[in-house]
Short mmCIF file of C-alpha atoms in Angstrom, two decimals:
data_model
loop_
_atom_site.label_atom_id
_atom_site.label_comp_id
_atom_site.label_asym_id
_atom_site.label_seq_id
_atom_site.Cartn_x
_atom_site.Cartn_y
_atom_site.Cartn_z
CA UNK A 260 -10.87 -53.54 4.85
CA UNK A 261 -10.42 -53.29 1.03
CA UNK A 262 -8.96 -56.58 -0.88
CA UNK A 263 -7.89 -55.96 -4.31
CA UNK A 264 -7.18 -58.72 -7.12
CA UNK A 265 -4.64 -58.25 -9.36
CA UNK A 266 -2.38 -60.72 -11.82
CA UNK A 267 -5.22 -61.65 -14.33
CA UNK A 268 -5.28 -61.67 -18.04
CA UNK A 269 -5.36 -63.82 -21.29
CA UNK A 270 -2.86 -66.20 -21.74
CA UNK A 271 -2.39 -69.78 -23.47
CA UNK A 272 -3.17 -73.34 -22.25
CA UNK A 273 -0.41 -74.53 -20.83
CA UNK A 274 0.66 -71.30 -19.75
CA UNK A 275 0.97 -69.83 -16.17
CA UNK A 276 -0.45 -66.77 -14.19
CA UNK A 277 0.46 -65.31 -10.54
CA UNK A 278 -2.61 -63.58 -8.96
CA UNK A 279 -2.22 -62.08 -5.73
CA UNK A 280 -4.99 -60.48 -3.53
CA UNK A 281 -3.79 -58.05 -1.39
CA UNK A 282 -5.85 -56.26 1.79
CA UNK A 283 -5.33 -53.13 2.86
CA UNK A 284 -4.51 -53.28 6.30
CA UNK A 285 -3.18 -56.18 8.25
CA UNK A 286 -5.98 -57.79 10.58
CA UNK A 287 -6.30 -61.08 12.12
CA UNK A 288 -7.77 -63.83 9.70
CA UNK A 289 -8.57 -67.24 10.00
CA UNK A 290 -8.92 -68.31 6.03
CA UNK A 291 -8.29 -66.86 2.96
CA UNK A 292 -9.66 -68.57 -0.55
CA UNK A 293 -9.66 -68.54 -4.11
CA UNK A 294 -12.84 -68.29 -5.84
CA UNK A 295 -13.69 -68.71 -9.14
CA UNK A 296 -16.90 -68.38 -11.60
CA UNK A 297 -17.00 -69.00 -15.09
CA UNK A 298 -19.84 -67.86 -17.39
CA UNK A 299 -22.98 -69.87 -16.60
CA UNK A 300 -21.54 -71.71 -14.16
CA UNK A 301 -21.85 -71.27 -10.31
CA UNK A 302 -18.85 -70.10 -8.19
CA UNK A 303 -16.34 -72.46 -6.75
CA UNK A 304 -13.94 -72.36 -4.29
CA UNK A 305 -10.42 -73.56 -5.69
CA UNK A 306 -8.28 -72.87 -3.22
CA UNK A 307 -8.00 -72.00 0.94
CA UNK A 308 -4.95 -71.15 3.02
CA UNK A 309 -5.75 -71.14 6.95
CA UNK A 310 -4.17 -69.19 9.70
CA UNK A 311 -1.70 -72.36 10.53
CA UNK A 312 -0.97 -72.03 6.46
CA UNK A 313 -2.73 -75.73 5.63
CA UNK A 314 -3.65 -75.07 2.25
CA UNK A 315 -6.71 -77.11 0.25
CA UNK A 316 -7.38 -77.44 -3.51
CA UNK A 317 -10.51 -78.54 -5.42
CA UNK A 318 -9.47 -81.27 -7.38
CA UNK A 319 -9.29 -80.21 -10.85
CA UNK A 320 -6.65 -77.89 -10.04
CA UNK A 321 -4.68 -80.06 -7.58
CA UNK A 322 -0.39 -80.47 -8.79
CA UNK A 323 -1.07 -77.05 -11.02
CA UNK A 324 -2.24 -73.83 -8.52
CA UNK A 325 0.02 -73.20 -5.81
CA UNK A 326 -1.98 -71.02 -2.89
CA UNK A 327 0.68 -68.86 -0.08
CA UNK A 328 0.47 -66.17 2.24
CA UNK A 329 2.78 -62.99 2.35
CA UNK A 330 1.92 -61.68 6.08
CA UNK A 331 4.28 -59.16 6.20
CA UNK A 332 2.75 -57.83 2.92
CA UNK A 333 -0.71 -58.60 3.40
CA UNK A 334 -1.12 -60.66 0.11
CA UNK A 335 -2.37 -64.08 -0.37
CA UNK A 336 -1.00 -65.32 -3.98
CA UNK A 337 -2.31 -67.96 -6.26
CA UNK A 338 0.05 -69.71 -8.56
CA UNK A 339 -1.19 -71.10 -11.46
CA UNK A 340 0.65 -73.44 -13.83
CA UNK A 341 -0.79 -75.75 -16.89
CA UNK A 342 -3.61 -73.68 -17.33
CA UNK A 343 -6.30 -75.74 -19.25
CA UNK A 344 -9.43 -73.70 -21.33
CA UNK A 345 -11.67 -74.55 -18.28
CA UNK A 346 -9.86 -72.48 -16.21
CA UNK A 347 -11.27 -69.41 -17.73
CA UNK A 348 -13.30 -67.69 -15.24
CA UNK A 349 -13.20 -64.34 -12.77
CA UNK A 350 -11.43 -65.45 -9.81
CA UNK A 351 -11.85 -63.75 -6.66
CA UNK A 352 -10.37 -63.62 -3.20
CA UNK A 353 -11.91 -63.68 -0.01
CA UNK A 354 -10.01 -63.15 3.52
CA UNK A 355 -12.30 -64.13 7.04
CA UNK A 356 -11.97 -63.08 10.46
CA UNK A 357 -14.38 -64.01 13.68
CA UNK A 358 -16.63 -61.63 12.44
CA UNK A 359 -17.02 -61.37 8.58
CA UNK A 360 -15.72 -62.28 4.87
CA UNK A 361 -14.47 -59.95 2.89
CA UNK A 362 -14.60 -60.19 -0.72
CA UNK A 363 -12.19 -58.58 -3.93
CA UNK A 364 -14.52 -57.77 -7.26
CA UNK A 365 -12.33 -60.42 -8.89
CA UNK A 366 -9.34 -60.32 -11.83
CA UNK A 367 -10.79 -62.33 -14.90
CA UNK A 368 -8.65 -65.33 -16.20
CA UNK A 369 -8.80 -66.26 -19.39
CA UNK A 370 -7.24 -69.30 -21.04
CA UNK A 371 -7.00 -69.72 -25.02
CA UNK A 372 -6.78 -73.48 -26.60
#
């Protein structure tokens, strides 16, 4: 299974981006996630979407990203609204089944003040 990021780019604070992750096939999955990592900084999770489409956010991104699920399309999207400077970071998907994650290389974000 390949999963490909796409919807990144440069963009103002206050601004919004759409990034979707996409897999190549369609195959049964229990979670998918947003990642992110920003330069010297370790990666964080920022958003999940399970199988029964219960969606979590970390905190600092809770009322502004939006996480869904396209099944018939095989995409997982992440909206993302009010984007602050701290933001900036390569955000990646990952999609898990019963048997293994499966990561994107990532789409960099990056927010200007």
């Amino acid at each position: 299974v390949h999963i490909v990021e796409s919807g990144g780019g440069l963009v103002q604070a206050g601004g919004s981006l759409r990034l979707s992750c996409a897999a190549s096939r369609r195959f049964s999955v229990n979670v998918m996630a947003w990642y992110r990592q920003a330069p010297g900084k370790q990666r964080e999770v920022v958003a999940t979407i399970t199988s029964r489409d219960s969606p979590n956010y970390v905190d600092s991104v809770k009322g502004r990203f939006t996480i869904s699920r396209d099944n018939a399309k095989n995409t997982v999207y992440l909206q993302m609204n009010s984007l602050k400077p701290e933001d900036t970071a390569v955000y990646s998907c990952m999609w898990r089944d019963n048997w293994a994650d499966y990561w994107g290389r990532g789409t960099q974000v990056t927010v200007s003040s």
